[in-house]
Amino acid sequence: MSQSQHYKFQAEQAKRLARQVTDSEVREKLLEMAGEYSRYAELMEAREQPREPAFG
């Protein structure tokens, strides 16, 4: 599992838990965490992409 896949998985887990909890503060924190994990996934995905050679 790549780092980006790991963070995507963690984001989904946090969202799933947020749907299940009844405490609104806990739900809000879980959704914040999901957002952070999603941002990390995007960053890792960008790092995992092969770079195009520079022409010039």
mmCIF file of C-alpha atoms in Angstrom:
data_model
loop_
_atom_site.group_PDB
_atom_site.id
_atom_site.type_symbol
_atom_site.label_atom_id
_atom_site.label_comp_id
_atom_site.label_asym_id
_atom_site.label_seq_id
_atom_site.Cartn_x
_atom_site.Cartn_y
_atom_site.Cartn_z
ATOM 1 C CA MET A 1 0.000 0.000 0.000
ATOM 2 C CA SER A 2 1.437 3.352 -1.006
ATOM 3 C CA GLN A 3 1.448 6.315 1.358
ATOM 4 C CA SER A 4 -1.298 8.046 -0.609
ATOM 5 C CA GLN A 5 -3.470 4.918 -0.422
ATOM 6 C CA HIS A 6 -2.807 4.687 3.311
ATOM 7 C CA TYR A 7 -3.970 8.255 3.905
ATOM 8 C CA LYS A 8 -7.032 7.769 1.689
ATOM 9 C CA PHE A 9 -7.916 4.701 3.747
ATOM 10 C CA GLN A 10 -7.486 6.640 6.998
ATOM 11 C CA ALA A 11 -9.699 9.444 5.651
ATOM 12 C CA GLU A 12 -12.434 6.943 4.805
ATOM 13 C CA GLN A 13 -12.166 5.343 8.246
ATOM 14 C CA ALA A 14 -12.534 8.731 9.949
ATOM 15 C CA LYS A 15 -15.572 9.559 7.771
ATOM 16 C CA ARG A 16 -17.131 6.181 8.563
ATOM 17 C CA LEU A 17 -16.654 6.720 12.290
ATOM 18 C CA ALA A 18 -18.048 10.258 12.024
ATOM 19 C CA ARG A 19 -21.252 8.852 10.548
ATOM 20 C CA GLN A 20 -21.610 6.503 13.514
ATOM 21 C CA VAL A 21 -20.958 8.770 16.497
ATOM 22 C CA THR A 22 -23.701 10.746 18.179
ATOM 23 C CA ASP A 23 -21.493 13.365 19.845
ATOM 24 C CA SER A 24 -21.351 16.378 17.524
ATOM 25 C CA GLU A 25 -17.940 17.526 18.806
ATOM 26 C CA VAL A 26 -16.420 14.109 18.172
ATOM 27 C CA ARG A 27 -18.066 13.970 14.750
ATOM 28 C CA GLU A 28 -16.651 17.397 13.854
ATOM 29 C CA LYS A 29 -13.147 16.388 14.965
ATOM 30 C CA LEU A 30 -13.314 13.149 12.967
ATOM 31 C CA LEU A 31 -14.365 15.067 9.859
ATOM 32 C CA GLU A 32 -11.472 17.498 10.397
ATOM 33 C CA MET A 33 -9.126 14.522 10.638
ATOM 34 C CA ALA A 34 -10.606 13.065 7.458
ATOM 35 C CA GLY A 35 -9.905 16.335 5.678
ATOM 36 C CA GLU A 36 -6.306 16.351 6.892
ATOM 37 C CA TYR A 37 -5.798 12.756 5.795
ATOM 38 C CA SER A 38 -7.226 13.606 2.377
ATOM 39 C CA ARG A 39 -4.802 16.524 2.024
ATOM 40 C CA TYR A 40 -1.902 14.275 3.024
ATOM 41 C CA ALA A 41 -3.050 11.732 0.433
ATOM 42 C CA GLU A 42 -3.025 14.403 -2.269
ATOM 43 C CA LEU A 43 0.484 15.497 -1.269
ATOM 44 C CA MET A 44 1.781 11.934 -1.254
ATOM 45 C CA GLU A 45 0.097 11.223 -4.580
ATOM 46 C CA ALA A 46 1.834 14.238 -6.121
ATOM 47 C CA ARG A 47 5.185 13.007 -4.783
ATOM 48 C CA GLU A 48 4.574 9.525 -6.167
ATOM 49 C CA GLN A 49 3.952 10.805 -9.707
ATOM 50 C CA PRO A 50 6.947 10.517 -12.032
ATOM 51 C CA ARG A 51 8.315 13.905 -12.977
ATOM 52 C CA GLU A 52 8.357 15.008 -16.581
ATOM 53 C CA PRO A 53 11.810 15.832 -17.928
ATOM 54 C CA ALA A 54 12.414 19.554 -18.301
ATOM 55 C CA PHE A 55 12.904 20.794 -21.830
ATOM 56 C CA GLY A 56 14.657 23.999 -22.534
#
